Amino acid sequence: MFKVVERSMIVPNVHLLTIEASEVAQAARPGNFIILRPDEQGERIPLTIADWDVSAGTVTSLFVQVGASTAKLARLKAGDTIPTFAGPLGNETEIAKFGTVVLVGGCYGIGAIYPIARALKAAGNRVFALIEARSSFALYWEDRLKTVCERVLVISRDGSRGYKGHVTRLAEILATEKIKPDRLIAYGCTYQMMEVSRQTKPLGIKTIVSMNPIMIDGTGMCGVCRLTVAGETKFACVDGPEFDGHEVDWEEFLARRESYNAEEVEPLHRSGSCSHF
Amino acid sequence: MSPLDLVKRPMPKQEPFERVRNFDEVALGYSVELAREEAGRCLDCKKPGCVGGCPVGIDIPGFIHCITEGDFAGGIRAIKQTNALPAVCGRVCPQEEQCEMQCILRKKGESVAIGRLERFLADWEAAQETTEAPPLPPLNGRSIAIVGSGPAGITVAADLALRGYKITMFEALHEAGGVLTYGIPEFRLPKAIVRREVQYVRSLGVDLRLDFVVGKTRTMDALLESFDAVFVGAGAGLPWFMDIPGENLNGVYSANEYLTRCNLMRGFRFPAFDTPLKRSARVAVFGGGNVAMDSARTALRLGADEVHIVYRRSHDELPARAEEVENAEEEGVMFDFLTLPVRLIGNERGWLTEIECRRMELGEPDASGRRRPIEVAGSEFMMRMDASVCAIGNSPNPLIPMTTPGLEVGKRGNIVADEETGLTSRRRVWAGGDVVTGAATVISAMGAGRRAAQSIHEALSGAK
Ligand SMILES: Cc1cc2nc3c(=O)[nH]c(=O)nc-3n(C[C@H](O)[C@H](O)[C@H](O)COP(=O)(O)OP(=O)(O)OC[C@H]3O[C@@H](n4cnc5c(N)ncnc54)[C@H](O)[C@@H]3O)c2cc1C
């Protein structure tokens, strides 16, 4: 059993969940994910690790409430326990001195990019964050990101903060801000990561995306998370979850994510199913 | 002297038309009368072949003799001397290729139903108010880490706990048991039985750490810092696919996914449990082993109209246990022999709709001694299907080798370990079961666990 230290809705529909799991906290690295179950009947739900505290022995994730399983998570309160919390899973983000790195985050991804920005900055990179939300009220962790980024740029759909519109404006924003990334890393809903990859391809910017398929065990045992990358089948849980966004077969990926829609079970799977487009 | 009794007492079973509509156990087990009658068939040979056929050398004539005397407690004690999982082995061991194959009665008729009698005793014990717990020696100050809670890990845990070692068993999933829990279906091996066996091992003082992925939560090297020895019984959990076009369509499953959704996640009870498992109307299962039979029979129970086993060789080469093939046939699974899927075809939304297959014919025997299937040119035809389950095999998960420098692995990712002792290329690291042999059997994993436990004990205590 794992203890819930905190569960709070930090902006509409986005919840923060902090769990006591000292072994996971000690091993956590940027880009890893965990798998949890809200209760004994629950699905195994993968969530990206957004932060951890080794001394307190806690691990924090963000999730978007979209369906039955996340509704269960959203009902948790401090002091409750959950039966399953396994991790850290997946490969960690490649951290090196790349030069200039832009991190794009949407919904749960705004939090997920935080430890990556921190590690990249520590490795001597110029780090920029570009975060996207429906409106100013849906933004979070901007101050935290500012502590590890040279600048935090904002896009809001309604224009209430920063650039108005969508990440479809990425190329234009980079040009306006005179940022020439050596690498771009995107965390968020599938459409957003697909769009980012589409935009950066002609610009020749190496683009890493964190894929969020349906998963069950998260250790390479079931194969449900398979996707095609550069013409080869990969398992997101053990070969990823990060892949080169220019090599991902997005159409196939989207079809696979939706395979359980009819059951009205949310294809939450790292909570990236808010539709922006 | 009474004439030889040459026919096995049949196993009472649920009727096929009934059982395809539920997930309850198919085989119901012998009554006391049937068990004593069947046990009475044993000739109590001077040199029993059956014991030699058992990978863990159970005293078979001994326990059978106890049954004839009505001494069931004595019988279960005899089994448990060398087998910690009798309720499991009595159900899923391929006895027809092991103990029962060596039975002297086979010269004239049918062997003694050793597996059914083993199961009878285990079930008898479970029905008693109290089970006899063996006496535990004081802790000897040495600690052992066991990676994986399948039959191999459970055997090592029990053997070494009984010798005074402090055991911690790490399991990646949220329930212990390995394939017994996530792979083999409820209707063949009720999960309550697996839980009882796991509980028994825990009652020996074994500390079970679920949700702990060795290689991720902690590396092997870190474990070696806190434990005197590590046993790796991580199984063969990496599913193979056919490597044909269309395998990433929706409706295309690995057997591991299909069975895990159903067994570990209780998908057959959706929506009481949250993990869904699609009800497909027409399901094709690729492969001919136990995993394929289990997948096909699961599909039927989930309400499929038609379930096909698509196998590239013929009936004679099916690697599944004969009993399971028979069960599948009785339940209405259709067999498409000498058939090879070559392409999966989907609709515009990415769902499987058809499978292109090719006919095969059998040529000369290959390395496995089975006749090699050869494709018949121009024999392509289509099967209309909305789901397929790939059950052609598994290999060990690369997670541990990838994160353990110096751990030697073979061609198929199996950990290389000495056959007699289980010692690997890393000091203080032993391995056994499917992670070493590739997908095999419960009893062979237990046999490997037994030998490794002995070797670990010798290495740590200097004892022989
Ligand atoms: C569907 C199916 C039907 C079968 N039917 C039969 C049958 O009828 N008769 C028979 O004899 N055999 C059968 N088998 C084969 C048999 O189940 C296996 O040979 C046996 O379970 C192997 O035991 P094991 O202990 O080596 O591994 P497993 O049972 O595979 O257990 C390994 C355990 O290790 C865990 N693990 C893996 N990696 C890690 C890690 N890094 N950290 C922590 N834990 C980890 C896994 O989650 C798993 O729980 C069947 C197999 C399947 C899949």
PDB file of N, CA, C and O in Angstrom, chain A residues 2 23 26-27 37 40-44 72 83-88 90 216 219-222 224 226 228 233 252 255-256 259-260 263 265, chain B residues 173-174 182 209 211-212 216-218 237-239 241 247-250 252-254 256-257 260-261 265 270 272-276 278 351 397:
ATOM      1  N   PHE A   2       0.459   2.238  -0.733  1.00  0.00           N
ATOM      2  CA  PHE A   2       1.228   3.479  -0.834  1.00  0.00           C
ATOM      3  C   PHE A   2       0.354   4.650  -0.394  1.00  0.00           C
ATOM      4  O   PHE A   2      -0.808   4.744  -0.786  1.00  0.00           O
ATOM      5  N   GLU A  23      11.453   4.301  -2.420  1.00  0.00           N
ATOM      6  CA  GLU A  23      12.348   3.615  -3.353  1.00  0.00           C
ATOM      7  C   GLU A  23      12.238   4.183  -4.762  1.00  0.00           C
ATOM      8  O   GLU A  23      13.228   4.299  -5.477  1.00  0.00           O
ATOM      9  N   GLN A  26      14.018   7.562  -4.873  1.00  0.00           N
ATOM     10  CA  GLN A  26      15.481   7.463  -4.936  1.00  0.00           C
ATOM     11  C   GLN A  26      15.989   7.145  -6.335  1.00  0.00           C
ATOM     12  O   GLN A  26      17.094   7.519  -6.698  1.00  0.00           O
ATOM     13  N   ALA A  27      15.187   6.427  -7.116  1.00  0.00           N
ATOM     14  CA  ALA A  27      15.668   5.993  -8.429  1.00  0.00           C
ATOM     15  C   ALA A  27      15.146   6.872  -9.556  1.00  0.00           C
ATOM     16  O   ALA A  27      15.557   6.704 -10.705  1.00  0.00           O
ATOM     17  N   ARG A  37      -2.379   2.032  -9.461  1.00  0.00           N
ATOM     18  CA  ARG A  37      -3.796   1.650  -9.519  1.00  0.00           C
ATOM     19  C   ARG A  37      -4.507   2.387  -8.412  1.00  0.00           C
ATOM     20  O   ARG A  37      -4.035   2.393  -7.265  1.00  0.00           O
ATOM     21  N   GLU A  40      -8.337  -1.604  -5.789  1.00  0.00           N
ATOM     22  CA  GLU A  40      -8.138  -3.013  -6.156  1.00  0.00           C
ATOM     23  C   GLU A  40      -8.855  -3.424  -7.446  1.00  0.00           C
ATOM     24  O   GLU A  40      -8.525  -4.433  -8.035  1.00  0.00           O
ATOM     25  N   GLN A  41      -9.851  -2.656  -7.856  1.00  0.00           N
ATOM     26  CA  GLN A  41     -10.535  -2.992  -9.101  1.00  0.00           C
ATOM     27  C   GLN A  41      -9.954  -2.206 -10.276  1.00  0.00           C
ATOM     28  O   GLN A  41     -10.351  -2.381 -11.416  1.00  0.00           O
ATOM     29  N   GLY A  42      -9.041  -1.286  -9.947  1.00  0.00           N
ATOM     30  CA  GLY A  42      -8.640  -0.277 -10.920  1.00  0.00           C
ATOM     31  C   GLY A  42      -7.707  -0.760 -12.008  1.00  0.00           C
ATOM     32  O   GLY A  42      -7.057  -1.791 -11.896  1.00  0.00           O
ATOM     33  N   GLU A  43      -7.663   0.037 -13.070  1.00  0.00           N
ATOM     34  CA  GLU A  43      -6.708  -0.183 -14.143  1.00  0.00           C
ATOM     35  C   GLU A  43      -5.322   0.192 -13.680  1.00  0.00           C
ATOM     36  O   GLU A  43      -5.162   0.973 -12.748  1.00  0.00           O
ATOM     37  N   ARG A  44      -4.331  -0.296 -14.397  1.00  0.00           N
ATOM     38  CA  ARG A  44      -2.961   0.183 -14.179  1.00  0.00           C
ATOM     39  C   ARG A  44      -2.796   1.441 -15.033  1.00  0.00           C
ATOM     40  O   ARG A  44      -2.917   1.383 -16.246  1.00  0.00           O
ATOM     41  N   LYS A  72     -11.537   8.364 -10.336  1.00  0.00           N
ATOM     42  CA  LYS A  72     -11.170   7.689  -9.089  1.00  0.00           C
ATOM     43  C   LYS A  72      -9.952   8.349  -8.462  1.00  0.00           C
ATOM     44  O   LYS A  72      -9.917   8.578  -7.247  1.00  0.00           O
ATOM     45  N   PRO A  83      -3.202   0.786  -3.882  1.00  0.00           N
ATOM     46  CA  PRO A  83      -2.578  -0.535  -3.786  1.00  0.00           C
ATOM     47  C   PRO A  83      -1.313  -0.699  -4.627  1.00  0.00           C
ATOM     48  O   PRO A  83      -0.487  -1.550  -4.320  1.00  0.00           O
ATOM     49  N   THR A  84      -1.198   0.047  -5.699  1.00  0.00           N
ATOM     50  CA  THR A  84      -0.083  -0.169  -6.619  1.00  0.00           C
ATOM     51  C   THR A  84       0.613   1.133  -6.970  1.00  0.00           C
ATOM     52  O   THR A  84      -0.063   2.129  -7.282  1.00  0.00           O
ATOM     53  N   PHE A  85       1.928   1.110  -6.897  1.00  0.00           N
ATOM     54  CA  PHE A  85       2.712   2.262  -7.350  1.00  0.00           C
ATOM     55  C   PHE A  85       4.081   1.724  -7.727  1.00  0.00           C
ATOM     56  O   PHE A  85       4.900   1.419  -6.876  1.00  0.00           O
ATOM     57  N   ALA A  86       4.317   1.543  -9.020  1.00  0.00           N
ATOM     58  CA  ALA A  86       5.562   0.901  -9.470  1.00  0.00           C
ATOM     59  C   ALA A  86       6.363   1.833 -10.355  1.00  0.00           C
ATOM     60  O   ALA A  86       5.808   2.534 -11.201  1.00  0.00           O
ATOM     61  N   GLY A  87       7.657   1.838 -10.138  1.00  0.00           N
ATOM     62  CA  GLY A  87       8.496   2.657 -10.992  1.00  0.00           C
ATOM     63  C   GLY A  87       9.873   2.808 -10.407  1.00  0.00           C
ATOM     64  O   GLY A  87      10.206   2.132  -9.443  1.00  0.00           O
ATOM     65  N   PRO A  88      10.685   3.697 -10.911  1.00  0.00           N
ATOM     66  CA  PRO A  88      10.429   4.476 -12.129  1.00  0.00           C
ATOM     67  C   PRO A  88      10.554   3.588 -13.361  1.00  0.00           C
ATOM     68  O   PRO A  88      11.440   2.743 -13.420  1.00  0.00           O
ATOM     69  N   GLY A  90      10.427   3.072 -17.807  1.00  0.00           N
ATOM     70  CA  GLY A  90      10.832   3.731 -19.050  1.00  0.00           C
ATOM     71  C   GLY A  90      12.246   4.275 -18.957  1.00  0.00           C
ATOM     72  O   GLY A  90      12.851   4.317 -17.890  1.00  0.00           O
ATOM     73  N   ILE A 216      -0.297  -1.656 -19.950  1.00  0.00           N
ATOM     74  CA  ILE A 216      -0.816  -2.463 -18.840  1.00  0.00           C
ATOM     75  C   ILE A 216       0.294  -2.675 -17.812  1.00  0.00           C
ATOM     76  O   ILE A 216       0.328  -2.024 -16.787  1.00  0.00           O
ATOM     77  N   THR A 219       6.320  -3.012 -18.284  1.00  0.00           N
ATOM     78  CA  THR A 219       7.665  -3.584 -18.196  1.00  0.00           C
ATOM     79  C   THR A 219       8.046  -4.357 -19.458  1.00  0.00           C
ATOM     80  O   THR A 219       9.045  -5.067 -19.466  1.00  0.00           O
ATOM     81  N   GLY A 220       7.243  -4.250 -20.509  1.00  0.00           N
ATOM     82  CA  GLY A 220       7.577  -4.946 -21.751  1.00  0.00           C
ATOM     83  C   GLY A 220       6.915  -6.299 -21.882  1.00  0.00           C
ATOM     84  O   GLY A 220       7.228  -7.059 -22.793  1.00  0.00           O
ATOM     85  N   MET A 221       5.980  -6.608 -21.004  1.00  0.00           N
ATOM     86  CA  MET A 221       5.414  -7.945 -20.995  1.00  0.00           C
ATOM     87  C   MET A 221       4.203  -8.095 -21.914  1.00  0.00           C
ATOM     88  O   MET A 221       3.997  -9.163 -22.484  1.00  0.00           O
ATOM     89  N   CYS A 222       3.388  -7.050 -22.067  1.00  0.00           N
ATOM     90  CA  CYS A 222       2.138  -7.256 -22.818  1.00  0.00           C
ATOM     91  C   CYS A 222       2.188  -6.769 -24.260  1.00  0.00           C
ATOM     92  O   CYS A 222       1.497  -7.300 -25.113  1.00  0.00           O
ATOM     93  N   VAL A 224       1.038  -4.025 -25.546  1.00  0.00           N
ATOM     94  CA  VAL A 224      -0.078  -3.198 -26.027  1.00  0.00           C
ATOM     95  C   VAL A 224       0.408  -1.802 -26.407  1.00  0.00           C
ATOM     96  O   VAL A 224      -0.191  -1.129 -27.234  1.00  0.00           O
ATOM     97  N   ARG A 226       2.758  -0.910 -28.252  1.00  0.00           N
ATOM     98  CA  ARG A 226       3.663  -0.878 -29.403  1.00  0.00           C
ATOM     99  C   ARG A 226       3.283   0.215 -30.402  1.00  0.00           C
ATOM    100  O   ARG A 226       2.113   0.559 -30.559  1.00  0.00           O
ATOM    101  N   THR A 228       5.053   2.258 -34.209  1.00  0.00           N
ATOM    102  CA  THR A 228       6.060   2.138 -35.252  1.00  0.00           C
ATOM    103  C   THR A 228       6.926   3.382 -35.260  1.00  0.00           C
ATOM    104  O   THR A 228       6.416   4.501 -35.337  1.00  0.00           O
ATOM    105  N   THR A 233       8.729  -1.792 -35.151  1.00  0.00           N
ATOM    106  CA  THR A 233       7.842  -1.834 -33.992  1.00  0.00           C
ATOM    107  C   THR A 233       8.652  -1.664 -32.713  1.00  0.00           C
ATOM    108  O   THR A 233       9.677  -2.313 -32.522  1.00  0.00           O
ATOM    109  N   GLU A 252      -0.991   5.654 -37.062  1.00  0.00           N
ATOM    110  CA  GLU A 252      -1.173   4.362 -36.406  1.00  0.00           C
ATOM    111  C   GLU A 252      -1.283   4.552 -34.891  1.00  0.00           C
ATOM    112  O   GLU A 252      -2.121   3.948 -34.221  1.00  0.00           O
ATOM    113  N   ALA A 255      -4.702   5.766 -33.827  1.00  0.00           N
ATOM    114  CA  ALA A 255      -5.715   4.713 -33.935  1.00  0.00           C
ATOM    115  C   ALA A 255      -5.597   3.756 -32.753  1.00  0.00           C
ATOM    116  O   ALA A 255      -6.598   3.342 -32.168  1.00  0.00           O
ATOM    117  N   ARG A 256      -4.374   3.406 -32.380  1.00  0.00           N
ATOM    118  CA  ARG A 256      -4.198   2.464 -31.275  1.00  0.00           C
ATOM    119  C   ARG A 256      -4.639   3.052 -29.936  1.00  0.00           C
ATOM    120  O   ARG A 256      -5.195   2.358 -29.096  1.00  0.00           O
ATOM    121  N   SER A 259      -8.342   2.623 -29.219  1.00  0.00           N
ATOM    122  CA  SER A 259      -8.930   1.302 -29.380  1.00  0.00           C
ATOM    123  C   SER A 259      -9.933   0.945 -28.293  1.00  0.00           C
ATOM    124  O   SER A 259     -10.749   0.074 -28.481  1.00  0.00           O
ATOM    125  N   TYR A 260      -9.876   1.583 -27.160  1.00  0.00           N
ATOM    126  CA  TYR A 260     -10.831   1.227 -26.101  1.00  0.00           C
ATOM    127  C   TYR A 260     -11.851   2.321 -25.815  1.00  0.00           C
ATOM    128  O   TYR A 260     -12.544   2.285 -24.810  1.00  0.00           O
ATOM    129  N   GLU A 263     -15.518   1.236 -25.002  1.00  0.00           N
ATOM    130  CA  GLU A 263     -15.807   0.699 -23.672  1.00  0.00           C
ATOM    131  C   GLU A 263     -16.042   1.822 -22.676  1.00  0.00           C
ATOM    132  O   GLU A 263     -16.276   1.561 -21.502  1.00  0.00           O
ATOM    133  N   VAL A 265     -13.982   3.479 -21.365  1.00  0.00           N
ATOM    134  CA  VAL A 265     -12.918   3.526 -20.387  1.00  0.00           C
ATOM    135  C   VAL A 265     -11.969   4.533 -20.952  1.00  0.00           C
ATOM    136  O   VAL A 265     -11.645   4.479 -22.120  1.00  0.00           O
TER     137      VAL A 265
ATOM    138  N   LEU B 173       4.940  -7.011 -10.814  1.00  0.00           N
ATOM    139  CA  LEU B 173       3.496  -6.774 -10.934  1.00  0.00           C
ATOM    140  C   LEU B 173       2.855  -6.586  -9.559  1.00  0.00           C
ATOM    141  O   LEU B 173       3.526  -6.705  -8.543  1.00  0.00           O
ATOM    142  N   HIS B 174       1.558  -6.315  -9.541  1.00  0.00           N
ATOM    143  CA  HIS B 174       0.904  -6.064  -8.267  1.00  0.00           C
ATOM    144  C   HIS B 174       0.379  -7.328  -7.607  1.00  0.00           C
ATOM    145  O   HIS B 174      -0.260  -7.271  -6.571  1.00  0.00           O
ATOM    146  N   TYR B 182      -0.815 -14.251 -14.080  1.00  0.00           N
ATOM    147  CA  TYR B 182      -1.217 -13.388 -15.192  1.00  0.00           C
ATOM    148  C   TYR B 182      -1.507 -14.158 -16.479  1.00  0.00           C
ATOM    149  O   TYR B 182      -2.200 -13.653 -17.352  1.00  0.00           O
ATOM    150  N   ARG B 209       7.779  -8.272  -1.880  1.00  0.00           N
ATOM    151  CA  ARG B 209       7.737  -6.856  -2.248  1.00  0.00           C
ATOM    152  C   ARG B 209       7.156  -6.728  -3.647  1.00  0.00           C
ATOM    153  O   ARG B 209       7.838  -6.941  -4.645  1.00  0.00           O
ATOM    154  N   ASP B 211       5.218  -4.640  -6.872  1.00  0.00           N
ATOM    155  CA  ASP B 211       5.461  -3.364  -7.554  1.00  0.00           C
ATOM    156  C   ASP B 211       6.929  -2.974  -7.530  1.00  0.00           C
ATOM    157  O   ASP B 211       7.266  -1.794  -7.456  1.00  0.00           O
ATOM    158  N   PHE B 212       7.796  -3.936  -7.550  1.00  0.00           N
ATOM    159  CA  PHE B 212       9.227  -3.640  -7.449  1.00  0.00           C
ATOM    160  C   PHE B 212       9.909  -4.221  -8.683  1.00  0.00           C
ATOM    161  O   PHE B 212      10.008  -5.440  -8.835  1.00  0.00           O
ATOM    162  N   LYS B 216      14.957  -1.397 -12.488  1.00  0.00           N
ATOM    163  CA  LYS B 216      14.389  -0.047 -12.531  1.00  0.00           C
ATOM    164  C   LYS B 216      14.298   0.544 -11.127  1.00  0.00           C
ATOM    165  O   LYS B 216      14.905   1.565 -10.833  1.00  0.00           O
ATOM    166  N   THR B 217      13.498  -0.107 -10.267  1.00  0.00           N
ATOM    167  CA  THR B 217      13.370   0.411  -8.904  1.00  0.00           C
ATOM    168  C   THR B 217      14.728   0.305  -8.194  1.00  0.00           C
ATOM    169  O   THR B 217      15.125   1.204  -7.449  1.00  0.00           O
ATOM    170  N   ARG B 218      15.423  -0.809  -8.429  1.00  0.00           N
ATOM    171  CA  ARG B 218      16.789  -1.019  -7.931  1.00  0.00           C
ATOM    172  C   ARG B 218      17.521  -1.859  -8.960  1.00  0.00           C
ATOM    173  O   ARG B 218      16.922  -2.765  -9.534  1.00  0.00           O
ATOM    174  N   GLY B 237       8.964 -13.147 -20.334  1.00  0.00           N
ATOM    175  CA  GLY B 237       7.754 -12.334 -20.459  1.00  0.00           C
ATOM    176  C   GLY B 237       7.691 -11.445 -21.680  1.00  0.00           C
ATOM    177  O   GLY B 237       6.775 -10.644 -21.810  1.00  0.00           O
ATOM    178  N   LEU B 238       8.646 -11.554 -22.582  1.00  0.00           N
ATOM    179  CA  LEU B 238       8.643 -10.642 -23.734  1.00  0.00           C
ATOM    180  C   LEU B 238       7.950 -11.311 -24.916  1.00  0.00           C
ATOM    181  O   LEU B 238       8.437 -12.306 -25.442  1.00  0.00           O
ATOM    182  N   PRO B 239       6.786 -10.796 -25.333  1.00  0.00           N
ATOM    183  CA  PRO B 239       6.018 -11.497 -26.363  1.00  0.00           C
ATOM    184  C   PRO B 239       6.621 -11.359 -27.756  1.00  0.00           C
ATOM    185  O   PRO B 239       7.108 -10.303 -28.130  1.00  0.00           O
ATOM    186  N   PHE B 241       6.033 -11.358 -31.824  1.00  0.00           N
ATOM    187  CA  PHE B 241       5.000 -11.156 -32.829  1.00  0.00           C
ATOM    188  C   PHE B 241       5.453 -11.886 -34.095  1.00  0.00           C
ATOM    189  O   PHE B 241       6.563 -12.395 -34.164  1.00  0.00           O
ATOM    190  N   GLU B 247       0.467  -5.873 -38.018  1.00  0.00           N
ATOM    191  CA  GLU B 247       0.394  -6.361 -36.633  1.00  0.00           C
ATOM    192  C   GLU B 247       0.117  -5.287 -35.595  1.00  0.00           C
ATOM    193  O   GLU B 247      -0.172  -5.608 -34.440  1.00  0.00           O
ATOM    194  N   ASN B 248       0.187  -4.024 -36.018  1.00  0.00           N
ATOM    195  CA  ASN B 248      -0.137  -2.975 -35.048  1.00  0.00           C
ATOM    196  C   ASN B 248      -1.560  -2.464 -35.214  1.00  0.00           C
ATOM    197  O   ASN B 248      -1.927  -1.443 -34.653  1.00  0.00           O
ATOM    198  N   LEU B 249      -2.373  -3.188 -35.971  1.00  0.00           N
ATOM    199  CA  LEU B 249      -3.788  -2.832 -36.072  1.00  0.00           C
ATOM    200  C   LEU B 249      -4.467  -3.036 -34.724  1.00  0.00           C
ATOM    201  O   LEU B 249      -4.021  -3.846 -33.909  1.00  0.00           O
ATOM    202  N   ASN B 250      -5.555  -2.328 -34.515  1.00  0.00           N
ATOM    203  CA  ASN B 250      -6.358  -2.588 -33.316  1.00  0.00           C
ATOM    204  C   ASN B 250      -7.038  -3.940 -33.474  1.00  0.00           C
ATOM    205  O   ASN B 250      -7.438  -4.323 -34.565  1.00  0.00           O
ATOM    206  N   VAL B 252      -5.449  -6.630 -32.650  1.00  0.00           N
ATOM    207  CA  VAL B 252      -4.340  -7.589 -32.733  1.00  0.00           C
ATOM    208  C   VAL B 252      -3.641  -7.598 -31.378  1.00  0.00           C
ATOM    209  O   VAL B 252      -3.146  -6.572 -30.933  1.00  0.00           O
ATOM    210  N   TYR B 253      -3.646  -8.735 -30.733  1.00  0.00           N
ATOM    211  CA  TYR B 253      -3.101  -8.837 -29.376  1.00  0.00           C
ATOM    212  C   TYR B 253      -1.923  -9.793 -29.323  1.00  0.00           C
ATOM    213  O   TYR B 253      -1.884 -10.764 -30.067  1.00  0.00           O
ATOM    214  N   SER B 254      -1.044  -9.558 -28.375  1.00  0.00           N
ATOM    215  CA  SER B 254      -0.145 -10.636 -27.968  1.00  0.00           C
ATOM    216  C   SER B 254      -0.960 -11.479 -26.989  1.00  0.00           C
ATOM    217  O   SER B 254      -1.870 -10.965 -26.328  1.00  0.00           O
ATOM    218  N   ASN B 256       0.066 -12.473 -24.241  1.00  0.00           N
ATOM    219  CA  ASN B 256       0.320 -11.881 -22.927  1.00  0.00           C
ATOM    220  C   ASN B 256      -0.669 -10.768 -22.619  1.00  0.00           C
ATOM    221  O   ASN B 256      -1.180 -10.677 -21.511  1.00  0.00           O
ATOM    222  N   GLU B 257      -0.908  -9.901 -23.601  1.00  0.00           N
ATOM    223  CA  GLU B 257      -1.861  -8.819 -23.352  1.00  0.00           C
ATOM    224  C   GLU B 257      -3.257  -9.390 -23.116  1.00  0.00           C
ATOM    225  O   GLU B 257      -3.946  -9.035 -22.153  1.00  0.00           O
ATOM    226  N   THR B 260      -3.373 -11.305 -19.809  1.00  0.00           N
ATOM    227  CA  THR B 260      -3.165 -10.420 -18.654  1.00  0.00           C
ATOM    228  C   THR B 260      -4.405  -9.582 -18.389  1.00  0.00           C
ATOM    229  O   THR B 260      -4.836  -9.411 -17.244  1.00  0.00           O
ATOM    230  N   ARG B 261      -4.983  -9.033 -19.452  1.00  0.00           N
ATOM    231  CA  ARG B 261      -6.226  -8.281 -19.273  1.00  0.00           C
ATOM    232  C   ARG B 261      -7.263  -9.138 -18.574  1.00  0.00           C
ATOM    233  O   ARG B 261      -7.996  -8.695 -17.696  1.00  0.00           O
ATOM    234  N   MET B 265      -5.849  -8.630 -14.531  1.00  0.00           N
ATOM    235  CA  MET B 265      -6.682  -7.443 -14.384  1.00  0.00           C
ATOM    236  C   MET B 265      -8.175  -7.777 -14.259  1.00  0.00           C
ATOM    237  O   MET B 265      -8.992  -6.884 -14.144  1.00  0.00           O
ATOM    238  N   PHE B 270     -15.181  -7.079 -16.288  1.00  0.00           N
ATOM    239  CA  PHE B 270     -15.485  -5.698 -16.638  1.00  0.00           C
ATOM    240  C   PHE B 270     -16.995  -5.558 -16.758  1.00  0.00           C
ATOM    241  O   PHE B 270     -17.616  -6.460 -17.334  1.00  0.00           O
ATOM    242  N   ALA B 272     -17.124  -4.508 -13.472  1.00  0.00           N
ATOM    243  CA  ALA B 272     -16.860  -4.538 -12.025  1.00  0.00           C
ATOM    244  C   ALA B 272     -15.385  -4.227 -11.777  1.00  0.00           C
ATOM    245  O   ALA B 272     -15.017  -3.587 -10.793  1.00  0.00           O
ATOM    246  N   PHE B 273     -14.540  -4.709 -12.690  1.00  0.00           N
ATOM    247  CA  PHE B 273     -13.138  -4.311 -12.689  1.00  0.00           C
ATOM    248  C   PHE B 273     -12.951  -3.380 -13.886  1.00  0.00           C
ATOM    249  O   PHE B 273     -13.629  -3.531 -14.893  1.00  0.00           O
ATOM    250  N   ASP B 274     -12.023  -2.423 -13.740  1.00  0.00           N
ATOM    251  CA  ASP B 274     -11.973  -1.338 -14.730  1.00  0.00           C
ATOM    252  C   ASP B 274     -11.296  -1.669 -16.054  1.00  0.00           C
ATOM    253  O   ASP B 274     -11.441  -0.934 -17.018  1.00  0.00           O
ATOM    254  N   THR B 275     -10.506  -2.745 -16.077  1.00  0.00           N
ATOM    255  CA  THR B 275      -9.743  -3.016 -17.298  1.00  0.00           C
ATOM    256  C   THR B 275     -10.602  -3.795 -18.285  1.00  0.00           C
ATOM    257  O   THR B 275     -11.068  -4.889 -17.979  1.00  0.00           O
ATOM    258  N   PRO B 276     -10.840  -3.231 -19.461  1.00  0.00           N
ATOM    259  CA  PRO B 276     -11.738  -3.895 -20.407  1.00  0.00           C
ATOM    260  C   PRO B 276     -11.021  -4.933 -21.260  1.00  0.00           C
ATOM    261  O   PRO B 276      -9.805  -4.909 -21.400  1.00  0.00           O
ATOM    262  N   LYS B 278     -12.079  -6.530 -25.017  1.00  0.00           N
ATOM    263  CA  LYS B 278     -13.091  -6.478 -26.065  1.00  0.00           C
ATOM    264  C   LYS B 278     -13.777  -7.819 -26.283  1.00  0.00           C
ATOM    265  O   LYS B 278     -13.124  -8.853 -26.287  1.00  0.00           O
ATOM    266  N   TRP B 351      -8.825  -0.983 -37.574  1.00  0.00           N
ATOM    267  CA  TRP B 351      -9.229  -2.221 -36.895  1.00  0.00           C
ATOM    268  C   TRP B 351      -9.062  -3.421 -37.812  1.00  0.00           C
ATOM    269  O   TRP B 351      -9.385  -3.365 -38.996  1.00  0.00           O
ATOM    270  N   ASN B 397      12.601 -11.053 -20.756  1.00  0.00           N
ATOM    271  CA  ASN B 397      12.601  -9.605 -20.807  1.00  0.00           C
ATOM    272  C   ASN B 397      14.035  -9.082 -20.683  1.00  0.00           C
ATOM    273  O   ASN B 397      14.776  -9.526 -19.806  1.00  0.00           O
TER     274      ASN B 397
END
